[in-house]
Short mmCIF file of C-alpha atoms and ligand atoms in Angstrom, two decimals:
data_model
loop_
_atom_site.label_atom_id
_atom_site.label_comp_id
_atom_site.label_asym_id
_atom_site.label_seq_id
_atom_site.Cartn_x
_atom_site.Cartn_y
_atom_site.Cartn_z
CA UNK H 903 0.00 0.00 0.00
CA UNK H 904 1.37 3.44 -0.82
CA UNK H 905 1.83 6.13 1.80
CA UNK H 906 -0.91 8.25 0.29
CA UNK H 907 -3.55 5.55 0.34
CA UNK H 908 -2.83 5.11 4.08
CA UNK H 909 -2.92 8.82 4.75
CA UNK H 910 -5.85 10.14 6.76
CA UNK H 911 -7.99 12.98 5.37
CA UNK H 912 -6.08 16.07 6.44
CA UNK H 913 -7.87 19.42 6.63
CA UNK H 914 -5.00 21.82 7.28
CA UNK H 915 -7.53 24.46 8.20
CA UNK H 916 -7.82 26.95 11.03
CA UNK H 917 -11.58 26.39 10.84
CA UNK H 918 -13.63 29.53 11.41
CA UNK H 919 -10.51 31.73 11.42
CA UNK H 920 -12.16 34.53 9.41
CA UNK H 921 -14.77 35.17 12.07
CA UNK H 922 -13.15 33.80 15.23
CA UNK H 923 -9.42 34.58 15.23
CA UNK H 924 -8.59 37.11 17.97
CA UNK H 925 -6.86 39.42 15.51
CA UNK H 926 -10.10 39.57 13.49
CA UNK H 927 -12.77 39.34 16.17
CA UNK H 928 -11.59 40.41 19.62
CA UNK H 929 -12.72 43.80 20.92
CA UNK H 930 -10.53 43.65 24.05
CA UNK H 931 -8.07 46.47 24.71
CA UNK H 932 -6.03 44.44 27.28
CA UNK H 933 -5.84 47.39 29.66
CA UNK H 934 -5.37 46.68 33.34
CA UNK H 935 -8.25 47.87 35.54
CA UNK H 936 -7.80 51.16 37.44
CA UNK H 937 -8.40 49.46 40.79
CA UNK H 938 -5.69 46.81 40.47
CA UNK H 939 -4.91 46.75 44.21
CA UNK H 940 -8.54 46.02 45.04
CA UNK H 941 -8.79 43.31 42.37
CA UNK H 942 -5.69 41.62 43.76
CA UNK H 943 -7.54 40.92 46.99
CA UNK H 944 -9.41 38.15 45.21
CA UNK H 945 -7.52 37.67 41.95
CA UNK H 946 -4.01 36.80 40.84
CA UNK H 947 -1.51 37.87 38.20
CA UNK H 948 -0.76 34.24 37.50
CA UNK H 949 -2.16 31.04 39.07
CA UNK H 950 -0.07 30.29 42.19
CA UNK H 951 -0.61 26.56 41.62
CA UNK H 952 1.72 26.88 38.62
CA UNK H 953 4.50 28.23 40.80
CA UNK H 954 4.99 25.57 43.49
CA UNK H 955 7.80 27.58 45.09
CA UNK H 956 5.19 30.03 46.39
CA UNK H 957 4.19 27.32 48.87
CA UNK H 958 7.64 27.45 50.54
CA UNK H 959 7.05 28.38 54.22
CA UNK H 960 9.44 31.36 53.99
CA UNK H 961 7.48 32.82 51.06
CA UNK H 962 4.11 32.17 52.67
CA UNK H 963 5.40 33.92 55.79
CA UNK H 964 6.54 36.89 53.69
CA UNK H 965 2.89 37.76 52.98
CA UNK H 966 0.58 38.58 50.08
CA UNK H 967 2.44 41.53 48.65
CA UNK H 968 5.57 39.39 48.11
CA UNK H 969 3.47 36.71 46.44
CA UNK H 970 1.90 39.33 44.15
CA UNK H 971 5.31 40.68 43.31
CA UNK H 972 6.68 37.22 42.48
CA UNK H 973 3.67 36.32 40.32
CA UNK H 974 3.92 39.71 38.56
CA UNK H 975 7.62 39.01 37.89
CA UNK H 976 6.70 35.60 36.51
CA UNK H 977 3.93 36.96 34.27
CA UNK H 978 6.10 39.74 32.83
CA UNK H 979 8.88 37.24 32.11
CA UNK H 980 6.38 34.81 30.57
CA UNK H 981 4.90 37.56 28.35
CA UNK H 982 8.31 38.86 27.27
CA UNK H 983 9.20 35.26 26.45
CA UNK H 984 5.94 34.86 24.51
CA UNK H 985 6.62 37.96 22.43
CA UNK H 986 10.02 36.62 21.41
CA UNK H 987 8.75 33.08 20.92
CA UNK H 988 5.93 34.13 18.56
CA UNK H 989 8.22 36.14 16.30
CA UNK H 990 11.46 34.22 16.38
CA UNK H 991 10.43 30.62 16.94
CA UNK H 992 6.79 29.98 16.01
CA UNK H 993 6.63 32.29 13.01
CA UNK H 994 10.02 31.01 11.87
CA UNK H 995 8.46 27.52 11.88
CA UNK H 996 5.48 28.86 9.93
CA UNK H 997 7.85 30.38 7.34
CA UNK H 998 9.31 26.94 6.63
CA UNK H 999 5.80 25.79 5.64
CA UNK H 1000 4.83 28.85 3.60
CA UNK H 1001 8.08 29.27 1.68
CA UNK H 1002 8.71 25.66 0.71
CA UNK H 1003 11.74 25.15 2.97
CA UNK H 1004 10.69 21.78 4.36
CA UNK H 1005 12.11 18.57 2.85
CA UNK H 1006 8.57 17.62 1.78
CA UNK H 1007 6.24 19.39 -0.69
CA UNK H 1008 3.14 20.66 1.10
CA UNK H 1009 -0.44 21.25 -0.11
CA UNK H 1010 -1.86 24.72 -0.73
CA UNK H 1011 -4.43 24.43 2.08
CA UNK H 1012 -1.55 23.89 4.54
CA UNK H 1013 0.16 27.05 3.29
CA UNK H 1014 -3.02 29.13 3.49
CA UNK H 1015 -3.63 28.14 7.12
CA UNK H 1016 0.05 28.85 7.87
CA UNK H 1017 -0.34 32.38 6.46
CA UNK H 1018 -3.34 32.95 8.73
CA UNK H 1019 -1.51 31.52 11.72
CA UNK H 1020 1.42 33.89 11.09
CA UNK H 1021 -0.84 36.91 11.63
CA UNK H 1022 -2.33 35.33 14.79
CA UNK H 1023 1.15 35.04 16.29
CA UNK H 1024 1.98 38.61 15.38
CA UNK H 1025 -1.13 39.71 17.27
CA UNK H 1026 -0.23 37.52 20.27
CA UNK H 1027 3.19 39.16 20.38
CA UNK H 1028 1.48 42.57 20.36
CA UNK H 1029 -0.94 41.94 23.22
CA UNK H 1030 1.64 40.02 25.29
CA UNK H 1031 3.99 42.97 24.99
CA UNK H 1032 1.25 45.49 25.83
CA UNK H 1033 0.25 43.68 29.03
CA UNK H 1034 3.90 43.11 30.03
CA UNK H 1035 4.61 46.84 29.67
CA UNK H 1036 1.71 47.79 31.94
CA UNK H 1037 2.64 45.37 34.72
CA UNK H 1038 6.33 46.23 34.46
CA UNK H 1039 5.57 49.91 34.89
CA UNK H 1040 3.20 49.20 37.81
CA UNK H 1041 5.95 47.33 39.70
CA UNK H 1042 8.87 49.32 38.30
CA UNK H 1043 10.38 46.16 36.82
CA UNK H 1044 13.48 47.25 34.92
CA UNK H 1045 16.17 45.57 32.83
CA UNK H 1046 13.67 44.02 30.43
CA UNK H 1047 13.47 42.03 28.40
CA UNK H 1048 15.66 39.44 30.08
CA UNK H 1049 16.65 36.89 27.45
CA UNK H 1050 14.88 33.67 28.57
CA UNK H 1051 17.18 30.67 28.81
CA UNK H 1052 14.71 28.66 26.76
CA UNK H 1053 15.02 31.01 23.78
CA UNK H 1054 18.82 31.03 24.08
CA UNK H 1055 18.89 27.24 24.03
CA UNK H 1056 16.48 27.06 21.08
CA UNK H 1057 18.68 29.47 19.12
CA UNK H 1058 21.75 27.37 19.98
CA UNK H 1059 20.02 24.24 18.76
CA UNK H 1060 19.31 25.88 15.40
CA UNK H 1061 22.83 27.32 15.18
CA UNK H 1062 24.51 23.95 15.55
CA UNK H 1063 22.14 22.11 13.18
CA UNK H 1064 23.54 21.49 9.70
CA UNK H 1065 22.26 23.79 6.96
CA UNK H 1066 20.25 21.07 5.27
CA UNK H 1067 18.29 20.12 8.40
CA UNK H 1068 17.77 23.65 9.76
CA UNK H 1069 14.23 24.18 8.35
CA UNK H 1070 13.06 20.85 9.77
CA UNK H 1071 14.58 21.72 13.17
CA UNK H 1072 12.82 25.12 13.07
CA UNK H 1073 9.53 23.43 12.24
CA UNK H 1074 9.95 20.94 15.11
CA UNK H 1075 10.55 23.78 17.60
CA UNK H 1076 7.27 25.34 16.44
CA UNK H 1077 5.43 22.02 16.60
CA UNK H 1078 6.51 21.29 20.20
CA UNK H 1079 5.88 24.85 21.30
CA UNK H 1080 2.41 25.01 19.74
CA UNK H 1081 1.24 21.72 21.19
CA UNK H 1082 2.58 22.62 24.65
CA UNK H 1083 1.27 26.18 24.82
CA UNK H 1084 -2.38 25.32 24.06
CA UNK H 1085 -2.51 22.99 27.04
CA UNK H 1086 -0.58 25.39 29.27
CA UNK H 1087 -2.95 28.30 28.50
CA UNK H 1088 -5.98 26.10 29.08
CA UNK H 1089 -4.74 25.33 32.61
CA UNK H 1090 -3.70 28.92 33.34
CA UNK H 1091 -7.11 30.27 32.26
CA UNK H 1092 -8.94 28.12 34.84
CA UNK H 1093 -7.89 30.53 37.59
CA UNK H 1094 -9.46 33.94 38.18
CA UNK H 1095 -6.87 36.46 37.09
CA UNK H 1096 -6.84 40.25 36.92
CA UNK H 1097 -9.01 41.44 34.00
CA UNK H 1098 -6.91 42.55 31.06
CA UNK H 1099 -4.53 39.67 31.80
CA UNK H 1100 -7.47 37.30 31.76
CA UNK H 1101 -8.86 38.67 28.47
CA UNK H 1102 -5.46 38.45 26.87
CA UNK H 1103 -4.74 34.87 27.95
CA UNK H 1104 -8.23 33.72 26.93
CA UNK H 1105 -7.94 35.29 23.49
CA UNK H 1106 -4.57 33.62 23.14
CA UNK H 1107 -6.01 30.26 24.23
CA UNK H 1108 -8.88 30.45 21.71
CA UNK H 1109 -6.39 30.80 18.87
CA UNK H 1110 -3.94 28.24 20.23
CA UNK H 1111 -6.59 25.51 20.39
CA UNK H 1112 -6.83 25.86 16.58
CA UNK H 1113 -3.06 26.11 16.16
CA UNK H 1114 -2.39 22.98 18.19
CA UNK H 1115 -4.75 20.94 16.00
CA UNK H 1116 -3.16 22.37 12.86
CA UNK H 1117 0.44 21.69 13.92
CA UNK H 1118 -0.55 18.17 14.97
CA UNK H 1119 -1.84 17.54 11.44
CA UNK H 1120 1.19 19.11 9.79
CA UNK H 1121 3.52 16.96 11.87
CA UNK H 1122 1.49 13.88 10.93
CA UNK H 1123 1.71 14.73 7.23
CA UNK H 1124 5.46 15.33 7.41
CA UNK H 1125 6.09 12.17 9.37
CA UNK H 1126 4.38 10.12 6.65
CA UNK H 1127 6.63 11.65 4.01
CA UNK H 1128 10.04 11.82 5.72
CA UNK H 1129 12.75 9.35 4.75
CA UNK H 1130 14.38 7.14 7.43
CA UNK H 1131 17.33 9.54 7.91
CA UNK H 1132 15.04 12.53 8.35
CA UNK H 1133 12.87 10.51 10.74
CA UNK H 1134 15.88 9.69 12.89
CA UNK H 1135 16.91 13.34 12.97
CA UNK H 1136 13.31 14.24 13.91
CA UNK H 1137 13.19 11.77 16.82
CA UNK H 1138 16.47 12.88 18.41
CA UNK H 1139 15.73 16.58 17.85
CA UNK H 1140 12.28 16.26 19.44
CA UNK H 1141 13.88 14.82 22.57
CA UNK H 1142 16.32 17.70 22.77
CA UNK H 1143 13.52 20.23 22.30
CA UNK H 1144 11.36 18.67 25.00
CA UNK H 1145 14.30 18.81 27.39
CA UNK H 1146 14.70 22.52 26.65
CA UNK H 1147 11.03 23.18 27.40
CA UNK H 1148 11.04 21.71 30.88
CA UNK H 1149 14.27 23.12 32.22
CA UNK H 1150 14.06 25.76 34.96
CA UNK H 1151 15.46 29.18 34.10
CA UNK H 1152 17.56 29.14 37.27
CA UNK H 1153 19.32 32.42 36.71
CA UNK H 1154 16.09 34.31 36.14
CA UNK H 1155 14.27 32.67 39.07
CA UNK H 1156 17.15 33.44 41.42
CA UNK H 1157 17.05 37.11 40.40
CA UNK H 1158 13.28 37.23 40.80
CA UNK H 1159 13.36 35.73 44.31
CA UNK H 1160 16.36 37.75 45.52
CA UNK H 1161 14.81 40.94 44.10
CA UNK H 1162 11.68 40.29 46.19
CA UNK H 1163 13.83 40.09 49.31
CA UNK H 1164 13.82 36.31 49.77
CA UNK H 1165 16.80 35.06 51.79
CA UNK H 1166 19.64 33.32 49.95
CA UNK H 1167 19.20 30.08 51.90
CA UNK H 1168 15.53 29.89 50.85
CA UNK H 1169 16.44 30.64 47.23
CA UNK H 1170 19.01 27.83 47.26
CA UNK H 1171 16.48 25.42 48.77
CA UNK H 1172 13.86 26.29 46.15
CA UNK H 1173 16.27 25.92 43.23
CA UNK H 1174 17.59 22.67 44.71
CA UNK H 1175 14.16 21.01 44.75
CA UNK H 1176 13.19 22.29 41.29
CA UNK H 1177 16.31 21.14 39.49
CA UNK H 1178 16.49 17.48 40.52
CA UNK H 1179 16.26 14.89 37.74
CA UNK H 1180 13.00 13.65 39.23
CA UNK H 1181 11.40 17.11 39.30
CA UNK H 1182 12.41 17.73 35.70
CA UNK H 1183 11.04 14.38 34.59
CA UNK H 1184 7.73 15.04 36.34
CA UNK H 1185 7.37 18.44 34.68
CA UNK H 1186 8.24 16.99 31.28
CA UNK H 1187 5.81 14.08 31.52
CA UNK H 1188 2.90 16.27 32.62
CA UNK H 1189 3.63 19.19 30.31
CA UNK H 1190 4.30 17.24 27.14
CA UNK H 1191 1.08 15.19 27.08
CA UNK H 1192 -0.40 17.01 24.08
CA UNK H 1193 2.87 16.72 22.16
CA UNK H 1194 3.18 13.01 22.97
CA UNK H 1195 -0.42 12.44 21.85
CA UNK H 1196 0.30 14.21 18.58
CA UNK H 1197 3.35 11.96 18.06
CA UNK H 1198 1.29 8.88 18.82
CA UNK H 1199 -1.42 9.94 16.38
CA UNK H 1200 1.17 10.35 13.64
CA UNK H 1201 2.43 6.80 14.17
CA UNK H 1202 5.76 8.02 15.57
CA UNK H 1203 5.82 5.35 18.27
CA UNK H 1204 5.11 2.57 15.78
CA UNK H 1205 8.87 2.57 15.34
CA UNK H 1206 10.25 0.60 18.31
CA UNK H 1207 13.46 2.65 18.47
CA UNK H 1208 11.41 5.81 19.08
CA UNK H 1209 9.58 4.12 21.92
CA UNK H 1210 12.89 3.07 23.45
CA UNK H 1211 14.36 6.54 23.02
CA UNK H 1212 11.42 8.27 24.70
CA UNK H 1213 11.11 5.66 27.46
CA UNK H 1214 14.80 6.09 28.27
CA UNK H 1215 14.24 9.83 28.58
CA UNK H 1216 11.41 9.08 31.02
CA UNK H 1217 8.76 10.66 28.82
CA UNK H 1218 6.73 7.49 28.29
CA UNK H 1219 6.51 4.13 30.05
CA UNK H 1220 8.97 1.57 28.75
FE1 FE2 P 1921 0.43 32.33 20.00
FE1 FE2 P 1922 0.11 29.60 18.02
#
């Protein structure tokens, strides 16, 4: 049987993009409310459950204002990261689809959806930056943007990839990022956050649900058409990328905690528990579920060596 007769019916569509994409349909201005202090009595900048270090006794003892400061620091860093990610990583991946850089010829419908997605990400960069600016000025957070370790590592990965494989590596970074972020935003949006932040994250989530489905299909299509050498490169590169996504940005976190007046011994304790191999593995397994499902759907794990590779890395059961 040929590959094409086995291929599922791909849509490569962002569905109701024309009427539903945030850049086309959202009326939000992403402005923080005037009574932020009052709102913070019942709402958060970022869900504390996502930042387990806030439960450290020394931080709990430091009181609400320190917790607000630390979550504001986290949100600004996350939004600055998002702005960079959308332009430099995700849209770079989209370019490989639109401009025929991938090792596989792609259908027109896939290119059209990619062109739409490119504008979505540009809009996400805009509103992420706008909200980051407002919170940074509220808390007088300076020295931005701090280059996130994750972006540095992603750039390094591209830099040391051979010319011929670079577009595929860029695509894979986008694929992992887009499948991870949809799930992450879904969880973050469950909490009640300050309005403005909430509107922005929800608008982002609405778009990312479509993007995640699209990237899952594109990966599936590529996987069916890659030759064995390209498949091997894909498998090892995916592992590297997943490792990058679940590493703690120790330098940034240390600065954030010290800047909020947390004692050095507490900072060391927090970093110590977050950087163990077990903690990293737990984060990776939980956070990469959507990516792993997309791989499974594409038949990636039908190759026993991929199963072994991912089981060894602790991402799936052996
Ligand atoms: Fe986005
Ligand atoms: Fe996206």
